[in-house]
Amino acid sequence: MSWTQWFIFILILQVIHGLGTWKLYIKAGRQAWEAFIPVYNAVVLMKIISRPWWWVILMFLPIVNLVMIPAAWVETARTYGKDSKLDALLCIVTLGFYLYYLNYVADVHYIEDRELKPKTSTGEWITSILFAIVAATIVHTYFFQPFVIPSSSLEKSLLVGDFLIVSKLHYGPRVPMTTVGAPMVHDTIPVIGKKSYLFDDNFEERNSSWINKLQLPFLRLPGFENVERNDIVVFNQPADTLLDMNNFNPDRNYYKPIDKKTNLVKRCVGVAGDTLEIRDGYVYINGKQNELPPRAHLQFSYEVTFKRQLQPARIYEIFKKYDITDFPRYGSAELAYIVPAATDEAIAQLKLHPEVAAVAPIKQVEGERDLIFPRDPNYNWNSDFFGPMWIPKAGGTVQLTTENISIYKRAIAEYEGHKVVTRGNQILIDDQPTTSYTFKQDYYWMMGDNRHNSIDSRYWGFVPNDHIFGKPVFIWMSIDGINDGLKNWKFRWDRIFTTVSGGPERTSYLIPFLILVLGLTGYNKWRKKKKSKQS
């Protein structure tokens, strides 16, 4: 729904609330009209049920309100003496309409100074869990979220098994677009493997289903920086049609809300308004080669030929010596092995090894067309030779032709919501002939540092601003061997409690953190001891 439609929907809910509670407001010494005024009625209700005013804010936060609104129903019933488990259950299963029964039928009386603490240990336990979920959901949605590096596309900058803290504050928290879903869960509920949110994912019904009308329009709260070139960014994969982010072979295409698409982490090598080109695997921005930050290390594929036959264990030992960790495979000749990913520094050292006869880069040839964005015969592009191409910018206008429409069609149609059709030499947007288009939002170009082992923008195109999720800022834990089922796992101590960005040397803050924790623990014990002596 649009914001206007949501506004009308909320007004209708206010009328429903007022009709079902106005007598209860009167019994609490308030005026009947106060039950009908949007937002104000919630503030008054919090006073009636003796709950803090900031509950009102929580009742309007998507996902969080799925807990807070039922809690308000239950607390309202308790305020009028209906505090049994059955009353609470009736409030929830009737979606709050049990209050109509209390308002018009039941003979209830307002309890002004009621006991707010649950009467049973079970009730207290449930209350504590619910508010822990609310607090965690707020932090998870609007401040920071944990994220685990699942693939090697950013090696050696970020490693598989790095556990990250992703900041929502840097680029501005994105208000959840999905209004009905499980808190702190992405697209699939663990263990049971079911979809974690309410949405009709069939192609034919995704635009007409009433369930999908419950989606909120995109809204990003203010942040303190913009996405900059070479930032490592977490975002929702634009072309995601998987049922489960870990199952790459679904039985059909599954369409998802933006905030439920698979989370990916890549490096932003091109920002809105840039002209991007890839030459021999290296990115050029506005005609100049992109300079990566100190901790970034590009990796390419190579074929390594040895002078004599060696045992596989010995070959792996040689590769590991130079920090070549991607699993090698047999090459084109008997003594050759293909290294999927290695840095320039590693290859320079490997060439000097006495067992190595030759090292040759594996790259595609300029002009050789591959199955790559925009998958158009007009463009003989591949992963190593790509562009030049302009990245759309909010307010920026592109002149459209039958040649370049394939580059911008998906952005105009899928991400900006227009109907785009090409008929002969004519381009129609929303059934109107056009020769240009002005974009509504910024777009970005995301790539992995592991250039030959990364599914990125070269394959599915631009990443819209509304798909930007957050910025990884901290590695709180790192485990080597996480993809081996943790059979031979070990901690990477030099990476634990380190920042994602910064100078060439990685600094661990683990010891200062432990000292701080021990200091606070000791201080709290001393303070409690001092209070006990005073009492």
XYZ file of C-alpha atoms in Angstrom:
535
model
C 0.000 0.000 0.000
C 1.019 3.613 -0.510
C 1.430 5.995 2.424
C -1.993 7.482 1.639
C -3.603 4.040 1.729
C -1.839 3.252 5.017
C -3.071 6.545 6.468
C -6.678 5.681 5.562
C -6.204 2.149 6.939
C -4.900 3.507 10.262
C -7.835 5.939 10.475
C -10.220 3.003 10.033
C -8.425 1.149 12.838
C -8.850 4.207 15.072
C -12.598 4.168 14.460
C -12.709 0.425 15.233
C -10.724 1.065 18.427
C -12.985 3.938 19.459
C -16.191 1.978 18.906
C -14.846 -0.886 20.971
C -13.478 1.079 23.946
C -15.271 4.425 24.389
C -17.343 3.183 27.340
C -14.187 1.815 28.944
C -12.610 5.279 28.592
C -15.639 6.804 30.367
C -15.409 4.274 33.206
C -11.789 5.356 33.665
C -12.866 8.984 34.043
C -12.009 10.063 30.513
C -14.169 11.483 27.716
C -15.709 9.246 25.019
C -14.245 11.306 22.155
C -10.717 10.607 23.433
C -11.062 6.998 22.263
C -11.349 8.121 18.614
C -8.453 10.596 18.184
C -5.490 8.900 16.432
C -2.299 8.592 18.523
C -3.831 10.705 21.306
C -6.187 7.827 22.122
C -3.154 5.552 22.568
C -1.484 8.068 24.904
C -4.678 8.255 27.001
C -4.978 4.464 26.971
C -1.450 4.133 28.374
C -2.520 6.375 31.272
C -5.646 4.274 31.799
C -3.736 0.990 31.920
C -0.857 2.558 33.917
C 1.782 1.893 31.294
C 4.529 4.312 30.133
C 3.839 6.703 27.255
C 6.679 5.268 25.131
C 4.618 2.126 24.622
C 2.778 4.233 22.027
C 5.951 4.496 19.939
C 6.489 0.747 20.139
C 2.919 0.136 18.997
C 3.667 1.937 15.730
C 6.981 0.198 14.969
C 6.575 -2.576 12.357
C 7.164 -6.113 13.696
C 7.541 -4.771 17.258
C 3.865 -3.792 17.202
C 2.929 -7.450 16.644
C 3.905 -7.940 20.291
C 2.966 -4.556 21.741
C -0.583 -4.220 20.395
C -1.734 -7.617 21.786
C 0.018 -6.668 25.041
C -2.083 -3.476 25.149
C -5.270 -5.505 24.587
C -4.422 -7.833 27.458
C -3.453 -4.959 29.768
C -6.727 -3.167 28.965
C -8.711 -6.255 29.950
C -6.699 -6.589 33.165
C -7.390 -2.952 34.025
C -11.088 -3.820 34.116
C -10.680 -6.947 36.249
C -10.380 -9.503 33.439
C -6.974 -10.895 34.324
C -7.335 -14.655 33.879
C -5.416 -16.709 31.335
C -8.662 -17.236 29.417
C -9.222 -13.478 29.196
C -5.714 -12.984 27.820
C -6.251 -15.765 25.300
C -9.574 -14.311 24.173
C -7.969 -10.885 23.665
C -5.352 -12.380 21.369
C -7.409 -14.909 19.354
C -10.182 -12.354 18.705
C -7.607 -9.769 17.574
C -8.714 -7.394 20.302
C -12.451 -7.643 19.621
C -12.881 -9.163 23.085
C -12.755 -5.529 24.244
C -16.104 -4.996 22.441
C -17.613 -7.581 24.796
C -16.155 -5.728 27.795
C -17.313 -2.394 26.382
C -20.940 -3.292 25.615
C -21.886 -6.504 27.448
C -19.795 -7.294 30.511
C -20.344 -5.479 33.761
C -16.774 -4.365 34.417
C -15.277 -1.686 36.659
C -12.095 0.325 36.296
C -9.295 -0.669 38.687
C -7.194 2.447 39.103
C -4.401 1.206 41.365
C -4.091 -2.356 40.139
C -0.999 -4.502 40.727
C 1.121 -4.330 37.544
C 3.338 -7.244 38.422
C 2.083 -10.617 37.085
C 0.451 -12.745 39.766
C 2.321 -15.947 38.872
C 5.932 -16.787 38.162
C 4.829 -18.083 34.747
C 3.231 -14.750 33.910
C 6.343 -12.903 35.029
C 8.501 -15.228 32.947
C 6.357 -14.690 29.827
C 6.373 -10.918 30.334
C 10.172 -10.871 30.652
C 10.601 -12.932 27.475
C 8.200 -10.742 25.476
C 9.968 -7.536 26.433
C 13.363 -9.115 25.798
C 12.119 -9.956 22.290
C 10.884 -6.386 21.838
C 14.201 -4.873 22.953
C 16.246 -7.268 20.810
C 14.016 -6.632 17.785
C 14.460 -2.866 18.089
C 18.258 -3.202 18.282
C 18.260 -5.774 15.475
C 16.058 -3.658 13.188
C 17.199 -0.111 13.783
C 20.713 -0.217 15.243
C 22.947 -3.272 14.797
C 22.552 -6.768 13.408
C 24.869 -9.803 13.430
C 25.929 -11.262 10.088
C 28.133 -14.229 9.166
C 30.306 -14.193 6.032
C 28.971 -17.152 4.014
C 31.245 -17.129 0.936
C 34.765 -16.246 -0.138
C 33.866 -13.393 -2.499
C 35.655 -10.823 -0.283
C 38.698 -12.867 0.714
C 41.228 -11.704 1.896
C 39.389 -8.659 3.234
C 36.641 -10.635 4.976
C 36.946 -14.383 5.508
C 34.403 -17.169 5.546
C 33.524 -17.618 9.212
C 33.883 -13.945 10.166
C 31.015 -12.947 12.468
C 30.217 -9.301 11.810
C 28.308 -6.527 13.522
C 26.450 -4.629 10.794
C 25.556 -1.034 11.584
C 22.158 0.243 10.433
C 23.036 3.728 11.699
C 25.740 4.615 9.171
C 23.500 4.715 6.083
C 20.289 5.228 8.057
C 18.015 2.493 9.447
C 15.569 1.156 6.882
C 12.040 0.829 8.271
C 10.835 -2.763 7.715
C 8.675 -3.040 4.616
C 7.276 -6.397 5.723
C 4.754 -5.668 8.474
C 3.786 -9.229 9.434
C 6.638 -11.595 10.208
C 8.651 -13.321 12.892
C 10.962 -10.953 14.835
C 14.744 -11.263 14.332
C 14.318 -13.894 11.600
C 15.105 -13.314 7.938
C 13.366 -15.254 5.147
C 13.149 -18.710 6.758
C 12.324 -19.879 10.289
C 15.161 -22.112 11.544
C 14.527 -25.827 12.178
C 11.038 -25.948 10.653
C 12.235 -24.362 7.383
C 9.049 -22.341 6.790
C 8.699 -18.815 5.437
C 9.034 -16.316 8.275
C 6.697 -13.638 6.917
C 3.287 -13.115 5.332
C 3.592 -12.659 1.559
C 2.223 -14.306 -1.592
C 5.335 -15.233 -3.595
C 3.636 -16.464 -6.778
C 4.495 -14.421 -9.871
C 0.910 -14.219 -11.108
C -0.507 -13.120 -7.755
C 2.256 -11.003 -6.220
C 0.745 -7.698 -7.456
C -2.897 -8.564 -6.798
C -2.848 -10.511 -3.523
C -4.390 -8.622 -0.592
C -1.715 -10.088 1.662
C 0.954 -8.249 -0.291
C -0.881 -4.970 0.220
C 0.342 -5.071 3.829
C 3.814 -4.040 2.666
C 5.030 -0.603 3.762
C 6.594 1.747 1.187
C 10.353 2.237 1.402
C 11.465 4.640 4.134
C 14.986 5.184 5.407
C 15.644 7.144 8.582
C 18.527 9.650 8.532
C 22.057 8.257 8.747
C 25.382 10.017 9.228
C 27.079 8.987 5.988
C 26.306 7.929 2.434
C 27.495 4.782 0.676
C 30.957 5.649 -0.577
C 33.144 4.075 -3.199
C 35.029 1.011 -1.851
C 32.764 0.665 1.196
C 31.972 -2.917 2.159
C 28.162 -3.024 2.167
C 25.492 -5.512 3.227
C 22.457 -5.417 0.946
C 19.523 -7.468 -0.303
C 20.280 -9.300 -3.538
C 18.135 -7.596 -6.201
C 17.575 -10.724 -8.310
C 16.833 -13.139 -5.453
C 14.103 -15.663 -6.295
C 15.134 -18.431 -3.872
C 12.764 -19.999 -1.363
C 15.623 -20.557 1.078
C 18.819 -18.494 0.912
C 20.833 -21.709 1.401
C 19.097 -23.686 -1.356
C 20.230 -22.600 -4.815
C 17.968 -25.034 -6.686
C 14.345 -24.076 -5.902
C 11.418 -25.792 -7.595
C 10.293 -22.415 -8.983
C 10.981 -18.698 -8.667
C 9.868 -17.216 -5.366
C 9.208 -13.476 -5.287
C 9.977 -11.675 -2.050
C 9.608 -8.282 -0.414
C 12.802 -6.238 -0.665
C 13.722 -6.636 3.006
C 13.319 -10.432 2.822
C 15.630 -11.013 -0.129
C 18.920 -12.780 0.563
C 21.473 -10.663 2.439
C 24.813 -10.342 0.640
C 28.059 -8.541 1.448
C 30.206 -7.060 -1.320
C 32.383 -4.047 -1.991
C 30.751 -1.006 -3.574
C 33.149 -0.185 -6.425
C 30.847 2.261 -8.193
C 28.400 4.798 -6.754
C 25.519 6.652 -8.352
C 26.643 8.883 -11.232
C 29.917 7.002 -11.871
C 30.873 5.663 -15.270
C 32.260 2.196 -14.639
C 34.460 0.010 -16.797
C 36.354 -3.241 -16.152
C 39.616 -3.789 -18.013
C 41.504 -7.029 -17.573
C 39.650 -7.612 -14.292
C 40.448 -4.187 -12.827
C 37.741 -1.573 -12.209
C 38.034 1.876 -13.746
C 35.833 4.708 -12.511
C 35.393 7.758 -14.757
C 38.459 6.640 -16.720
C 40.785 6.111 -13.729
C 41.704 2.805 -12.110
C 39.939 2.357 -8.803
C 42.315 2.441 -5.829
C 41.284 0.013 -3.099
C 41.837 0.626 0.635
C 44.882 -0.931 2.400
C 43.118 -4.052 3.664
C 41.574 -4.940 0.298
C 43.359 -7.610 -1.741
C 42.153 -8.468 -5.232
C 42.288 -12.127 -6.188
C 42.241 -13.729 -9.629
C 42.377 -17.279 -10.985
C 45.649 -18.806 -12.186
C 46.933 -22.019 -13.685
C 50.048 -23.219 -11.870
C 52.322 -25.773 -13.564
C 54.787 -27.772 -11.460
C 58.141 -29.131 -12.638
C 57.410 -32.685 -11.520
C 54.652 -34.864 -10.114
C 53.916 -34.067 -6.466
C 51.617 -35.592 -3.906
C 48.363 -33.612 -3.410
C 49.278 -32.989 0.236
C 52.549 -31.391 -0.856
C 50.777 -29.208 -3.422
C 48.267 -27.997 -0.832
C 51.154 -27.324 1.540
C 52.869 -25.135 -1.055
C 49.690 -23.173 -1.773
C 48.888 -22.715 1.901
C 52.400 -21.370 2.512
C 51.490 -18.388 0.332
C 47.995 -18.004 1.840
C 46.246 -19.527 -1.179
C 43.290 -21.119 0.547
C 40.651 -21.731 -2.145
C 40.587 -25.431 -3.052
C 42.628 -26.047 -6.263
C 41.503 -28.342 -9.085
C 43.240 -30.110 -11.979
C 44.325 -27.902 -14.849
C 44.650 -28.341 -18.607
C 47.900 -30.360 -18.429
C 49.164 -33.271 -16.320
C 51.268 -31.182 -13.935
C 48.943 -28.156 -13.914
C 46.536 -27.047 -11.215
C 43.969 -24.260 -11.353
C 44.052 -21.923 -8.379
C 40.572 -20.315 -8.129
C 41.809 -17.260 -6.222
C 45.173 -15.761 -5.318
C 46.452 -12.255 -4.622
C 49.178 -10.554 -6.654
C 51.494 -10.824 -3.636
C 50.897 -14.573 -3.313
C 51.500 -15.200 -7.000
C 54.710 -13.157 -6.983
C 56.062 -15.363 -4.183
C 54.721 -18.596 -5.700
C 56.602 -17.975 -8.943
C 59.873 -18.111 -6.985
C 59.173 -21.544 -5.507
C 61.671 -24.157 -6.806
C 58.885 -26.656 -7.638
C 56.886 -24.213 -9.775
C 57.556 -24.147 -13.526
C 55.036 -21.523 -14.651
C 52.096 -19.430 -13.448
C 49.574 -18.089 -15.965
C 46.539 -15.897 -15.246
C 43.151 -17.235 -16.346
C 41.176 -14.353 -17.810
C 38.638 -13.892 -20.538
C 39.474 -12.136 -23.788
C 38.226 -8.644 -24.590
C 35.235 -8.786 -26.917
C 34.266 -12.308 -25.890
C 30.603 -12.273 -24.813
C 29.616 -14.176 -21.680
C 26.325 -14.764 -19.823
C 26.679 -11.539 -17.947
C 24.696 -8.332 -17.387
C 22.833 -7.134 -19.405
C 22.775 -10.407 -21.410
C 22.340 -8.541 -24.664
C 24.076 -9.427 -27.978
C 24.749 -5.705 -28.437
C 27.322 -5.933 -25.643
C 30.283 -8.289 -25.938
C 31.079 -8.051 -22.234
C 32.454 -10.578 -19.782
C 33.625 -10.632 -16.152
C 37.100 -9.294 -17.062
C 36.152 -6.788 -19.770
C 32.980 -4.848 -19.080
C 31.553 -1.434 -19.928
C 31.882 1.518 -19.968
C 28.464 2.042 -18.399
C 26.799 4.869 -16.463
C 25.415 4.019 -13.001
C 21.988 5.665 -12.444
C 21.703 8.534 -9.993
C 18.610 9.997 -8.326
C 17.541 12.954 -10.457
C 19.923 11.908 -13.234
C 18.554 11.523 -16.757
C 19.690 8.944 -19.290
C 18.977 9.129 -23.010
C 17.352 5.833 -23.959
C 17.975 3.960 -27.189
C 17.119 0.484 -28.404
C 20.768 -0.392 -27.759
C 21.103 0.732 -24.133
C 17.550 -0.001 -22.938
C 18.675 -3.503 -21.893
C 21.059 -1.907 -19.351
C 18.425 0.255 -17.676
C 15.192 -1.660 -18.313
C 15.283 -3.711 -15.101
C 15.992 -0.636 -12.969
C 13.130 1.331 -14.546
C 10.644 -1.552 -14.500
C 11.478 -3.706 -11.463
C 12.935 -1.138 -9.047
C 11.039 2.019 -10.042
C 7.709 0.394 -10.889
C 7.124 1.290 -14.541
C 5.977 -0.734 -17.525
C 8.751 -0.780 -20.140
C 8.142 -2.105 -23.668
C 10.249 -1.945 -26.821
C 8.464 -1.978 -30.175
C 10.774 -1.831 -33.146
C 12.822 1.350 -32.725
C 10.406 2.815 -30.184
C 10.635 2.626 -26.369
C 7.431 2.960 -24.349
C 7.315 3.632 -20.597
C 3.829 3.236 -19.149
C 2.515 3.082 -22.736
C 4.024 6.488 -23.580
C 6.790 6.834 -26.220
C 9.969 8.209 -24.663
C 13.601 8.873 -25.449
C 14.827 9.522 -21.893
C 14.222 8.623 -18.258
C 14.973 10.410 -14.966
C 15.758 8.035 -12.099
C 14.056 8.289 -8.701
C 16.781 6.721 -6.541
C 20.517 6.080 -6.446
C 22.072 2.836 -7.642
C 25.353 1.110 -6.826
C 27.699 -1.434 -8.378
C 28.750 -4.203 -5.982
C 31.623 -6.620 -6.632
C 33.681 -9.158 -4.734
C 37.453 -8.775 -4.318
C 37.677 -12.430 -5.337
C 37.020 -11.486 -8.955
C 36.653 -14.986 -10.427
C 34.674 -16.458 -7.551
C 31.979 -13.888 -6.898
C 28.380 -13.660 -8.110
C 27.843 -9.919 -8.062
C 26.615 -6.919 -10.061
C 28.363 -8.244 -13.163
C 25.677 -10.922 -13.237
C 22.532 -9.201 -11.924
C 23.210 -5.493 -12.451
C 22.599 -2.439 -10.305
C 21.783 -2.471 -6.582
C 19.073 0.114 -5.759
C 19.324 2.333 -2.705
C 16.220 0.744 -1.170
C 18.095 -2.611 -1.124
C 20.955 -1.215 0.997
C 20.912 -2.916 4.383
C 23.867 -1.664 6.432
C 27.605 -1.301 6.861
C 29.732 -4.000 8.546
C 31.898 -2.272 11.142
C 33.219 -4.922 13.514
C 34.342 -8.560 13.577
C 33.340 -9.900 16.992
C 34.340 -13.494 16.290
C 36.099 -15.430 13.538
C 36.174 -19.213 13.067
C 38.320 -21.063 10.540
C 36.670 -24.237 9.236
C 33.040 -23.181 9.608
C 32.206 -24.579 6.152
C 33.732 -27.963 7.032
C 31.038 -28.715 9.568
C 33.345 -27.425 12.332
C 35.290 -30.715 12.327
C 38.720 -29.069 12.509
C 37.708 -25.573 13.440
C 39.778 -23.023 15.308
C 39.518 -19.402 16.362
C 41.307 -16.764 14.305
C 42.481 -14.837 17.351
C 44.073 -12.059 15.307
C 40.673 -11.175 13.810
C 38.458 -11.340 16.910
C 37.253 -7.882 18.041
C 38.806 -6.071 15.094
C 37.324 -3.399 12.857
C 36.319 -4.168 9.274
C 37.924 -1.024 7.860
C 41.021 0.898 8.792
C 44.760 0.930 8.182
C 46.799 -1.910 6.704
C 47.526 -3.441 10.122
C 44.616 -5.121 11.887
C 44.315 -4.240 15.597
C 42.414 -6.481 18.028
C 40.400 -4.849 20.798
C 39.727 -8.162 22.577
C 42.073 -7.495 25.533
C 40.747 -3.955 26.185
C 37.194 -5.344 25.954
C 37.941 -8.107 28.491
C 39.587 -5.588 30.828
C 36.508 -3.355 30.561
C 34.132 -6.266 31.283
C 36.183 -7.399 34.290
C 36.399 -3.823 35.534
C 32.623 -3.286 35.303
C 31.961 -6.662 36.951
C 34.292 -5.826 39.817
C 32.790 -2.360 40.218
C 29.218 -3.752 40.373
C 30.225 -6.300 43.022
C 31.933 -3.584 45.072
C 28.879 -1.293 44.804
C 26.473 -4.063 45.872
C 28.742 -4.924 48.785
C 28.887 -1.285 49.842
C 25.085 -0.942 49.685
C 24.583 -4.091 51.768
C 26.902 -2.702 54.469
C 25.052 0.634 54.513
C 21.678 -1.082 54.861
